[in-house]
Coordinates of C-alpha atoms and ligand atoms in Angstrom, one line a residue:
M1 CA -40.7 45.5 63.1
S2 CA -40.1 47.0 59.7
P3 CA -37.9 50.2 59.9
K4 CA -39.6 53.5 60.2
P5 CA -39.5 55.1 56.9
S6 CA -37.7 58.4 58.5
L7 CA -34.8 56.0 59.6
P8 CA -31.9 56.3 57.1
G9 CA -29.8 53.6 55.9
R10 CA -30.7 49.8 55.5
T11 CA -31.7 47.2 57.8
G12 CA -29.5 44.4 59.1
G13 CA -31.4 41.9 56.9
Q14 CA -31.0 44.2 53.9
I15 CA -27.3 44.7 54.5
L16 CA -26.7 41.1 54.8
V17 CA -28.8 40.1 51.6
D18 CA -26.7 42.9 49.8
Q19 CA -23.3 41.6 50.9
L20 CA -24.4 37.8 49.7
R21 CA -25.3 39.2 46.2
L22 CA -22.0 41.2 45.8
H23 CA -20.1 38.2 46.8
G24 CA -21.8 36.3 44.1
V25 CA -23.9 34.0 46.7
D26 CA -26.8 33.7 44.1
H27 CA -28.3 30.6 46.0
V28 CA -30.0 30.4 49.2
F29 CA -31.5 27.2 50.6
C30 CA -33.6 27.8 53.8
V31 CA -36.3 26.6 56.0
P32 CA -38.1 29.8 57.4
G33 CA -38.0 31.0 60.9
E34 CA -39.6 33.9 62.8
S35 CA -36.0 34.8 64.0
F36 CA -34.9 36.1 60.6
L37 CA -37.9 37.7 59.0
A38 CA -36.0 40.8 58.1
V39 CA -33.7 38.5 55.9
L40 CA -36.7 36.9 54.3
D41 CA -38.1 40.4 53.5
A42 CA -34.8 41.4 51.9
L43 CA -34.7 38.4 50.0
H44 CA -38.2 39.3 48.6
D45 CA -36.6 42.0 46.5
S46 CA -33.5 40.2 45.5
D47 CA -32.6 38.3 42.6
I48 CA -31.0 35.5 44.8
Q49 CA -32.4 32.1 44.2
V50 CA -34.4 31.0 47.3
T51 CA -35.2 27.3 47.4
I52 CA -37.6 26.4 50.2
C53 CA -36.8 23.2 51.8
R54 CA -38.8 20.8 54.2
Q55 CA -36.2 20.3 56.9
E56 CA -33.0 22.2 57.5
G57 CA -30.7 18.9 57.1
G58 CA -31.9 18.7 53.6
A59 CA -31.4 22.5 52.9
A60 CA -27.9 22.6 54.1
M61 CA -26.9 19.4 52.3
M62 CA -28.4 21.0 49.2
A63 CA -26.2 24.2 49.9
E64 CA -23.1 21.8 50.7
A65 CA -23.7 20.0 47.2
H66 CA -23.6 23.5 45.7
G67 CA -20.3 24.2 47.3
K68 CA -18.9 20.9 46.1
L69 CA -19.9 21.8 42.3
T70 CA -18.8 25.2 42.2
G71 CA -16.0 25.7 44.8
R72 CA -17.9 28.8 46.1
P73 CA -20.3 28.9 49.2
A74 CA -24.1 28.6 48.9
A75 CA -25.8 30.2 51.9
C76 CA -28.2 28.2 54.0
F77 CA -30.7 30.0 56.3
V78 CA -32.1 28.4 59.4
T79 CA -33.8 29.4 62.4
R80 CA -32.4 29.2 66.0
G81 CA -32.2 26.2 68.2
P82 CA -34.0 23.1 66.5
G83 CA -33.4 24.6 63.0
A84 CA -29.7 25.0 63.8
T85 CA -29.3 21.5 65.1
N86 CA -31.0 19.9 62.2
A87 CA -28.6 21.4 59.9
T88 CA -25.6 19.7 61.7
P89 CA -25.1 16.7 59.5
A90 CA -24.5 19.1 56.6
I91 CA -22.1 21.3 58.6
H92 CA -20.1 18.0 59.7
I93 CA -20.1 16.9 56.0
A94 CA -18.9 20.3 54.8
E95 CA -16.0 19.9 57.5
H96 CA -14.9 16.4 56.5
D97 CA -15.3 16.9 52.7
S98 CA -13.4 20.4 52.8
T99 CA -16.5 22.2 51.2
P100 CA -17.2 26.0 51.6
L101 CA -20.6 26.4 53.2
L102 CA -22.2 29.5 54.9
V103 CA -25.1 28.7 57.5
F104 CA -26.9 31.5 58.8
V105 CA -29.0 31.0 62.0
G106 CA -31.7 33.4 63.2
Q107 CA -30.8 34.0 66.8
I108 CA -32.7 35.4 70.0
E109 CA -32.7 38.9 71.0
R110 CA -29.7 40.3 72.4
K111 CA -31.3 41.4 75.5
V112 CA -32.4 38.0 76.5
R113 CA -29.2 36.0 76.1
E114 CA -28.4 33.5 78.6
R115 CA -31.9 33.3 80.3
G116 CA -32.6 30.1 78.5
A117 CA -34.7 32.1 76.2
L118 CA -37.1 30.2 73.6
Q119 CA -34.7 28.0 71.3
E120 CA -31.6 29.8 72.7
L121 CA -28.5 28.0 71.9
D122 CA -24.8 29.1 72.4
Y123 CA -23.6 28.4 68.7
R124 CA -19.9 28.9 69.4
A125 CA -19.9 26.2 72.1
V126 CA -22.1 23.7 69.8
Y127 CA -20.5 24.3 66.5
G128 CA -17.1 25.5 67.5
S129 CA -15.4 22.0 66.9
I130 CA -17.1 21.4 63.5
T131 CA -16.8 24.6 61.7
K132 CA -13.9 26.7 60.5
W133 CA -15.4 29.8 62.1
T134 CA -18.7 30.3 64.3
T135 CA -19.6 33.7 65.3
E136 CA -22.5 35.9 66.1
I137 CA -23.1 39.4 64.5
D138 CA -23.8 41.7 67.4
D139 CA -23.5 45.1 65.7
V140 CA -25.5 45.7 62.6
T141 CA -22.6 47.9 61.1
R142 CA -20.2 44.9 61.1
I143 CA -22.3 42.7 58.7
P144 CA -20.2 43.6 55.8
E145 CA -16.9 42.9 57.6
I146 CA -18.1 39.6 58.8
V147 CA -19.5 38.3 55.7
S148 CA -16.4 39.3 54.0
R149 CA -14.4 37.3 56.6
A150 CA -16.8 34.5 56.4
M151 CA -16.5 34.2 52.5
H152 CA -12.9 34.2 52.9
T153 CA -12.7 31.7 55.5
S154 CA -14.9 29.2 54.0
M155 CA -13.1 29.1 50.8
S156 CA -9.3 29.8 51.5
G157 CA -6.9 27.0 52.5
R158 CA -8.8 23.9 53.2
P159 CA -12.4 25.0 52.7
G160 CA -15.3 24.4 55.3
P161 CA -18.3 25.5 56.9
V162 CA -19.0 28.8 58.7
V163 CA -21.6 29.4 60.9
I164 CA -23.2 33.0 61.6
A165 CA -25.7 33.7 64.3
L166 CA -27.9 36.6 63.6
P167 CA -29.8 38.1 66.6
E168 CA -33.3 39.0 65.5
D169 CA -33.2 42.4 66.9
M170 CA -29.9 43.2 65.1
L171 CA -31.4 42.2 61.8
V172 CA -34.2 44.8 62.3
E173 CA -31.9 47.7 63.2
T174 CA -30.9 50.3 60.4
A175 CA -27.4 51.5 59.7
V176 CA -25.6 53.5 57.0
V177 CA -22.6 51.2 56.1
E178 CA -20.5 50.7 53.2
D179 CA -20.7 47.5 51.5
G180 CA -17.6 44.9 51.3
A181 CA -16.1 44.0 48.0
P182 CA -16.1 40.5 46.1
V183 CA -13.7 38.0 47.5
A184 CA -11.6 35.4 45.8
A185 CA -10.1 32.4 47.4
P186 CA -6.4 33.0 47.8
E187 CA -4.3 30.4 45.8
A188 CA -1.4 28.8 47.2
Y189 CA 1.6 28.0 44.8
P190 CA 4.2 25.7 45.0
G191 CA 7.7 27.2 44.7
A192 CA 10.1 26.3 41.9
E193 CA 12.7 24.7 44.2
Q194 CA 10.0 22.4 45.6
I195 CA 9.1 21.4 41.8
A196 CA 12.4 20.7 41.0
R197 CA 12.9 18.4 44.2
L198 CA 9.7 16.6 43.0
R199 CA 11.0 16.0 39.8
E200 CA 14.3 14.6 41.3
M201 CA 12.2 12.3 43.6
L202 CA 10.0 11.2 41.2
G203 CA 12.9 10.3 38.8
A204 CA 14.5 8.4 41.5
A205 CA 11.4 6.4 42.5
Q206 CA 11.1 2.9 40.9
R207 CA 7.4 2.7 41.9
P208 CA 5.7 5.8 42.3
L209 CA 2.0 6.2 43.0
I210 CA -0.6 9.3 43.0
V211 CA -3.4 9.7 45.3
L212 CA -6.0 12.6 44.6
G213 CA -8.5 13.6 47.0
G214 CA -10.0 16.8 48.7
S215 CA -11.5 19.8 47.2
R216 CA -10.1 23.0 45.4
W217 CA -9.9 21.3 42.2
S218 CA -11.5 22.3 39.0
G219 CA -12.6 21.0 35.6
E220 CA -9.4 22.5 34.2
S221 CA -7.1 21.1 36.7
V222 CA -8.7 17.7 36.4
Q223 CA -8.2 17.8 32.8
A224 CA -4.6 19.1 32.7
L225 CA -3.5 16.3 35.4
Q226 CA -4.8 13.8 32.6
E227 CA -2.2 14.9 30.3
V228 CA 0.8 15.2 32.6
V229 CA 0.4 11.9 34.1
G230 CA -0.4 10.3 30.8
S231 CA 3.2 11.2 29.8
W232 CA 4.7 10.3 33.2
Q233 CA 3.2 6.9 33.3
V234 CA 2.6 6.8 37.1
P235 CA -0.4 5.0 38.5
V236 CA -3.1 7.3 39.8
T237 CA -5.8 6.4 42.5
V238 CA -8.5 8.3 44.1
S239 CA -9.7 8.8 47.9
L240 CA -13.1 7.7 48.9
R241 CA -15.9 9.4 46.9
R242 CA -13.4 11.4 44.9
Q243 CA -13.9 9.6 41.7
M244 CA -14.7 12.5 39.6
L245 CA -11.2 13.6 40.0
F246 CA -9.7 11.3 37.5
P247 CA -11.3 9.3 34.5
T248 CA -11.8 5.5 35.0
D249 CA -10.9 5.1 31.3
H250 CA -7.6 6.9 31.7
P251 CA -4.8 4.3 31.0
A252 CA -3.1 5.6 34.6
F253 CA -6.2 5.1 36.5
V254 CA -5.9 2.1 38.9
G255 CA -9.0 2.3 41.1
D256 CA -10.2 4.1 44.0
L257 CA -9.4 3.7 47.8
G258 CA -12.8 3.5 49.2
F259 CA -14.6 0.9 51.4
G260 CA -13.8 -2.6 50.2
P261 CA -11.2 -1.7 47.9
N262 CA -9.8 -4.0 45.2
P263 CA -7.2 -6.1 47.4
K264 CA -4.6 -5.7 44.5
L265 CA -4.7 -2.1 44.5
V266 CA -4.3 -2.1 48.2
E267 CA -1.1 -4.2 47.6
H268 CA 0.1 -2.0 44.8
V269 CA 0.1 1.2 47.3
K270 CA 1.9 -1.0 49.8
A271 CA 4.7 -1.7 47.3
A272 CA 4.8 1.9 46.1
D273 CA 8.2 3.5 47.0
L274 CA 6.9 7.1 46.5
I275 CA 3.6 8.4 47.2
L276 CA 2.5 11.6 45.9
L277 CA -0.9 12.9 47.7
I278 CA -2.4 15.7 45.9
G279 CA -5.3 17.3 48.1
S280 CA -6.0 14.0 49.9
R281 CA -5.5 13.9 53.6
M282 CA -5.3 10.0 53.3
S283 CA -7.9 9.5 56.3
E284 CA -9.3 6.7 57.7
V285 CA -11.1 5.1 54.6
P286 CA -8.5 5.7 52.0
S287 CA -5.6 4.6 54.2
Q288 CA -7.5 1.4 55.0
G289 CA -7.8 2.1 58.7
Y290 CA -4.5 4.1 58.8
Q291 CA -2.6 0.8 57.4
L292 CA -1.4 2.0 54.2
L293 CA 1.0 4.6 55.4
D294 CA 2.9 4.2 58.7
I295 CA 2.5 7.0 61.1
P296 CA 4.2 9.2 61.7
V297 CA 6.7 8.1 59.1
P298 CA 5.6 6.3 56.3
K299 CA 8.0 3.5 54.7
Q300 CA 7.5 5.2 51.3
K301 CA 8.7 8.6 50.4
L302 CA 5.9 10.9 50.9
V303 CA 5.2 14.2 48.9
H304 CA 2.2 15.7 50.3
V305 CA 0.6 18.6 48.5
F306 CA -2.3 20.4 50.4
P307 CA -3.8 23.9 50.6
D308 CA -3.2 24.2 54.2
A309 CA -0.1 24.0 56.0
G310 CA -2.1 22.8 59.1
E311 CA -2.6 19.4 57.4
L312 CA 0.9 18.9 56.5
G313 CA 2.7 16.6 59.0
R314 CA -0.4 16.2 61.1
V315 CA -0.8 12.5 60.5
Y316 CA 1.9 11.7 58.1
R317 CA 5.4 13.2 58.2
P318 CA 6.2 14.1 54.7
D319 CA 9.5 14.0 53.0
L320 CA 8.5 16.9 50.7
A321 CA 5.7 19.3 52.1
I322 CA 4.0 21.6 49.6
V323 CA 1.4 23.9 50.5
A324 CA -0.5 24.4 47.3
T325 CA -3.9 23.9 46.0
P326 CA -4.4 21.0 43.7
S327 CA -5.3 23.5 41.0
A328 CA -2.0 25.5 41.3
F329 CA 0.1 22.6 41.8
V330 CA -1.1 20.8 38.7
R331 CA -0.5 24.1 36.6
A332 CA 3.1 24.0 38.2
I333 CA 3.8 20.3 37.2
Q334 CA 3.1 20.7 33.5
S335 CA 6.4 21.5 32.6
V336 CA 7.8 18.2 34.6
E337 CA 8.9 15.4 32.5
L338 CA 10.1 12.1 33.7
P339 CA 12.5 10.0 31.4
A340 CA 10.9 6.8 30.7
S341 CA 11.5 3.8 33.0
E342 CA 10.8 0.1 32.2
V343 CA 10.0 -0.6 35.9
R344 CA 7.6 2.3 36.5
Q345 CA 6.0 1.3 33.0
A346 CA 5.4 -2.4 34.2
Y347 CA 4.2 -1.2 37.7
L348 CA 1.5 0.9 36.1
A349 CA 0.7 -1.9 33.7
E350 CA 0.2 -4.4 36.4
A351 CA -1.9 -2.0 38.4
R352 CA -4.2 -1.1 35.5
K353 CA -4.6 -4.7 34.5
D354 CA -5.8 -5.4 38.0
Y355 CA -8.1 -2.6 37.9
L356 CA -9.8 -3.3 34.8
A357 CA -10.2 -7.0 36.1
W358 CA -11.5 -5.7 39.2
R359 CA -14.1 -3.0 37.3
D360 CA -15.1 -5.6 34.4
P361 CA -15.4 -8.9 36.2
G362 CA -17.6 -10.5 33.7
P363 CA -20.9 -11.2 34.7
V364 CA -21.9 -10.5 38.3
K365 CA -24.9 -12.5 39.4
T366 CA -26.2 -11.8 42.7
P367 CA -29.2 -13.6 44.4
G368 CA -32.7 -12.5 43.1
S369 CA -34.4 -11.2 40.1
L370 CA -33.2 -7.7 40.0
Q371 CA -29.5 -7.7 39.3
M372 CA -27.8 -4.2 40.4
A373 CA -24.5 -5.0 37.8
E374 CA -27.0 -4.9 35.0
V375 CA -28.7 -1.7 36.3
M376 CA -25.3 -0.1 36.6
A377 CA -24.2 -1.3 33.1
Y378 CA -27.6 0.0 31.5
L379 CA -27.1 3.4 33.3
G380 CA -23.4 3.7 32.0
Q381 CA -24.8 3.2 28.5
Q382 CA -27.6 5.5 28.9
L383 CA -26.5 8.6 31.0
P384 CA -24.7 11.3 29.4
P385 CA -21.1 11.9 30.4
D386 CA -21.8 15.0 32.4
A387 CA -24.7 13.2 34.6
I388 CA -24.1 13.9 38.1
L389 CA -24.6 10.8 40.5
C390 CA -25.5 11.5 44.1
N391 CA -25.4 9.1 46.8
G392 CA -25.5 9.1 50.9
A393 CA -24.1 5.9 53.0
G394 CA -25.1 2.3 52.5
N395 CA -24.0 -1.0 50.8
Y396 CA -26.1 0.0 47.8
A397 CA -23.6 2.8 47.1
T398 CA -21.1 0.1 46.4
W399 CA -22.7 -0.5 43.1
I400 CA -22.0 3.0 42.0
H401 CA -18.5 3.2 43.3
R402 CA -17.4 0.1 41.8
F403 CA -19.2 0.1 38.7
H404 CA -20.0 3.5 37.5
R405 CA -17.2 5.0 35.1
F406 CA -16.9 8.4 36.3
N407 CA -15.1 10.4 33.6
R408 CA -15.4 14.3 34.4
F409 CA -15.0 16.6 37.2
G410 CA -18.4 17.7 38.9
T411 CA -20.2 14.5 38.2
Q412 CA -19.9 13.0 41.8
L413 CA -21.9 14.3 44.9
A414 CA -21.2 11.9 47.9
P415 CA -20.2 12.5 51.5
T416 CA -16.9 11.3 52.5
S417 CA -18.3 11.6 56.0
G418 CA -20.5 8.7 55.5
S419 CA -23.7 10.7 56.1
M420 CA -26.9 8.8 55.1
G421 CA -29.6 10.7 53.5
Y422 CA -27.4 12.9 51.4
G423 CA -28.3 11.6 47.9
V424 CA -31.6 13.3 47.3
P425 CA -30.8 16.8 48.8
A426 CA -27.8 16.7 47.0
A427 CA -29.6 16.0 43.7
V428 CA -32.0 18.7 44.3
G429 CA -28.9 21.3 45.0
A430 CA -27.4 20.2 41.9
K431 CA -30.5 20.2 39.7
R432 CA -31.4 23.6 41.0
L433 CA -28.0 24.8 40.1
L434 CA -27.5 23.0 36.7
P435 CA -31.0 22.4 35.4
D436 CA -29.7 21.1 32.1
R437 CA -27.8 18.2 33.7
T438 CA -29.2 14.8 34.2
V439 CA -29.1 14.1 37.8
V440 CA -29.8 10.8 39.5
A441 CA -30.0 10.1 43.1
F442 CA -29.2 6.5 44.7
A443 CA -30.6 5.8 48.1
G444 CA -30.9 2.7 50.2
D445 CA -34.5 2.2 52.0
G446 CA -32.9 3.5 55.1
C447 CA -30.8 6.4 53.4
F448 CA -33.9 7.6 51.5
L449 CA -36.2 8.2 54.3
M450 CA -33.6 10.3 56.3
H451 CA -34.1 13.3 53.9
G452 CA -36.6 11.8 51.3
Q453 CA -39.0 14.7 52.2
E454 CA -36.9 16.7 49.9
F455 CA -38.5 14.9 47.2
A456 CA -41.4 17.5 47.8
T457 CA -38.7 20.3 47.1
A458 CA -37.9 18.6 43.7
V459 CA -41.7 18.5 42.9
Q460 CA -42.3 22.2 44.0
Y461 CA -39.5 23.5 41.9
E462 CA -40.2 21.2 38.9
L463 CA -36.8 19.4 39.0
P464 CA -36.8 16.2 37.3
I465 CA -34.3 14.3 39.3
I466 CA -34.5 10.5 39.1
V467 CA -34.2 8.6 42.5
I468 CA -33.2 5.1 42.5
V469 CA -34.1 3.6 45.7
V470 CA -32.4 0.2 46.4
D471 CA -34.8 -1.5 48.9
N472 CA -33.3 -4.5 50.4
G473 CA -35.9 -4.2 53.6
M474 CA -33.0 -3.3 56.0
F475 CA -30.2 -1.1 57.4
G476 CA -28.2 -3.6 55.1
T477 CA -24.7 -2.3 55.8
I478 CA -25.1 -2.7 59.7
R479 CA -26.6 -6.2 59.1
M480 CA -23.7 -7.1 57.3
H481 CA -21.5 -6.1 60.1
Q482 CA -23.9 -7.8 62.5
E483 CA -23.6 -11.1 60.7
R484 CA -20.0 -10.8 60.7
E485 CA -19.5 -9.9 64.3
Y486 CA -22.6 -11.7 65.8
P487 CA -23.9 -14.2 63.1
G488 CA -27.5 -14.8 63.2
R489 CA -28.3 -12.3 65.8
V490 CA -30.4 -9.9 63.8
S491 CA -30.9 -6.8 65.9
A492 CA -32.4 -3.4 65.2
T493 CA -31.6 -3.7 61.5
Q494 CA -34.8 -5.0 59.9
L495 CA -37.1 -2.2 58.0
K496 CA -40.8 -2.3 57.2
N497 CA -40.9 0.0 54.1
P498 CA -43.5 2.1 52.7
D499 CA -44.3 1.8 48.8
F500 CA -41.7 4.3 47.5
A501 CA -43.4 4.5 43.9
A502 CA -46.7 5.3 45.6
Y503 CA -45.0 7.9 47.7
A504 CA -43.5 9.5 44.5
R505 CA -47.0 9.7 43.1
A506 CA -48.4 11.0 46.3
F507 CA -45.9 14.0 46.1
G508 CA -46.8 14.8 42.4
G509 CA -43.8 12.9 41.0
H510 CA -43.5 9.8 38.9
G511 CA -43.0 6.6 40.5
E512 CA -42.5 2.9 39.6
T513 CA -41.6 -0.4 41.2
V514 CA -38.9 -2.4 39.7
L515 CA -38.8 -6.0 40.7
R516 CA -36.8 -7.7 37.8
T517 CA -34.0 -6.6 36.0
E518 CA -35.7 -6.5 32.5
E519 CA -38.1 -3.9 34.1
F520 CA -35.4 -1.3 34.9
A521 CA -34.7 0.0 31.4
P522 CA -38.1 0.7 30.4
A523 CA -39.0 2.2 33.6
F524 CA -36.1 4.4 33.7
E525 CA -37.1 5.6 30.2
R526 CA -40.5 6.4 31.5
A527 CA -39.2 8.3 34.2
R528 CA -37.0 10.2 31.9
Q529 CA -39.8 10.9 29.7
S530 CA -42.3 12.0 32.4
G531 CA -40.2 15.2 32.8
K532 CA -41.2 14.9 36.6
P533 CA -38.9 14.1 39.6
A534 CA -39.3 10.3 39.8
I535 CA -38.5 7.6 42.1
L536 CA -37.7 4.1 40.9
H537 CA -38.3 1.6 43.9
C538 CA -35.9 -1.1 43.2
V539 CA -36.6 -3.9 45.3
I540 CA -33.4 -6.3 45.6
D541 CA -33.0 -9.6 47.3
P542 CA -31.8 -9.0 51.0
E543 CA -29.2 -11.9 50.2
A544 CA -27.5 -9.3 47.5
I545 CA -25.7 -7.6 50.2
S546 CA -22.5 -6.5 47.8
P547 CA -21.2 -7.5 44.4
A548 CA -19.0 -9.8 46.1
T549 CA -20.7 -11.7 48.7
T550 CA -24.1 -12.5 50.2
L551 CA -25.5 -12.1 53.7
S552 CA -25.5 -15.8 54.4
A553 CA -21.7 -16.1 53.2
V554 CA -20.8 -13.3 55.6
R555 CA -22.9 -15.2 58.4
D556 CA -21.2 -18.8 57.6
A557 CA -17.7 -17.2 57.4
A558 CA -18.2 -15.8 60.9
I559 CA -19.8 -19.1 62.3
A560 CA -16.8 -21.0 60.6
A561 CA -14.4 -18.7 62.4
G562 CA -15.9 -19.4 65.7
R563 CA -17.8 -15.9 66.1
Ligands
TPP1 C1 -26.8 9.6 59.4 C2 -26.5 8.3 59.7 N1 -26.8 7.4 60.6 C3 -26.4 6.0 60.7 C4 -25.3 5.8 59.9 C5 -24.8 4.2 60.2 N2 -25.2 3.4 58.9 C6 -24.4 3.2 57.8 S1 -24.9 2.4 56.5 C7 -26.5 2.2 57.3 C8 -27.6 1.4 56.8 C9 -27.8 2.1 55.4 O1 -29.2 1.4 55.0 P1 -29.7 1.4 53.4 O2 -29.8 3.1 53.2 O3 -30.9 0.8 53.5 O4 -28.7 1.0 52.8 P2 -28.1 -0.7 52.7 O5 -26.7 -0.7 53.3 O6 -29.2 -1.3 53.1 O7 -27.9 -0.8 51.2 C10 -26.4 3.0 58.8 C11 -27.5 2.7 59.5 C12 -24.9 6.5 58.9 N3 -23.7 6.2 58.3 N4 -25.3 7.8 58.9
MG2 MG1 -31.2 -1.2 52.7

């Protein structure tokens, strides 16, 4: 079906790849399909880096991780029907995490639509509720227009995913068309009056507190905020899995509002008289089940800064609503000075003290011979400050969130949507983009096997990521909830696991089993030295369900409570 030499112009596939190139989309993650051969053919002659993946879920998560790190979308190409539905978790992650992402889907030929043709799917109907825009390119001449709009849409306001279906016959048509031009995400700036009002409100507050979250941050804005907040002496907390937005070592950092936060932090948020939300939606997890701020009118004065007006007032009615990107907002507050206040200082000092006691509780001893607190302490010493830590969902992630000292932007890849299986593909995507950075993925035994096949992608592209599989022989999080709600009635949560170290070796990587704390450091060092993608299969005691409690204690408490 290649174009006849006598036909003028470019094929749809070529036009599309040329648009990606000019928009700076230099990474494509894909699982091939016969529905977009013309695109694959155009990629053959392009310098876009193509990563061939093993499953579309992994491919799309890699692209999503790329968007988290760069603020610009990578492209993911998947085939129609099952290829597209496999990519759904990453589209959902991008929607929840406000990440720019382009997912291109091969589509059936236009003339057979609505017959239930092979792998036919109505993308607008299926993805309409979890994308910023879902569309189909019917006319080859409109590719530049639609890709340009997709770029704008994915990056602007609150960023998110865009799905574009590509009818197979459209891709092989030829046309003479003008290219688009590179697009930048439009900034939204706060007005001078709003900054003046903010200064007034902060000055009048006794106990102001800042919550950071969302996207549209940058290394520079994260750095600049530290200076401003240092002089203000206002406590700063971060939303779930947004720990890279503020350094744990900064004297104003008071902890993160994730799953199972420091109870004292929760008290400090409740005691605040002004909350400044920057980029955060203060959604279900950071708001602790919508308990921290009253809906719709919080008791605390609320200043909400968000890059999209549609979010302001959606859940919480703000006293001051500012449509601005976090980056532009941080630039605008650099000149804001606050007079010193003893009450504010004391509030910060107390919150910081409580954070440090929570983060450094002294020896944390859990059942079993492999102590995750010691593993985290070792990694804290060994990893370079710009190492990227990735994880999916599961209780194993608690160890990272509670004990790892995130100190830089661009060091955390974790889904706020709580999507299992994200860690390994995110690590592959990150290492493909930033080959000089140390990239460590954490996964539970359940989480790992959701997208563990992408370890093959790491081997294929010689990406020496290190995967730490925390194996407790179960879907531990759900077992914990089960013991709390239905004590002793273990149902559908046990796992019989493979030898994950042998799995790594079978794929051509480095694999080791770690059963005892003292084995971890030398195993990690050997993994690093191997220069290969590596898996450290860390077998922990199933009782060690979290840093704070054991499985039996959860069960006993539930029984004592009459469950
Ligand atoms: C894709 C997906 N499926 C199911 C869940 C529900 N879920 C949350 S945590 C969890 C168990 C995770 O098990 P594992 O990775 O072994 O970690 P552990 O909790 O045992 O440390 C499950 C099933 C989810 N969050 N995401
Ligand atoms: Mg587990």
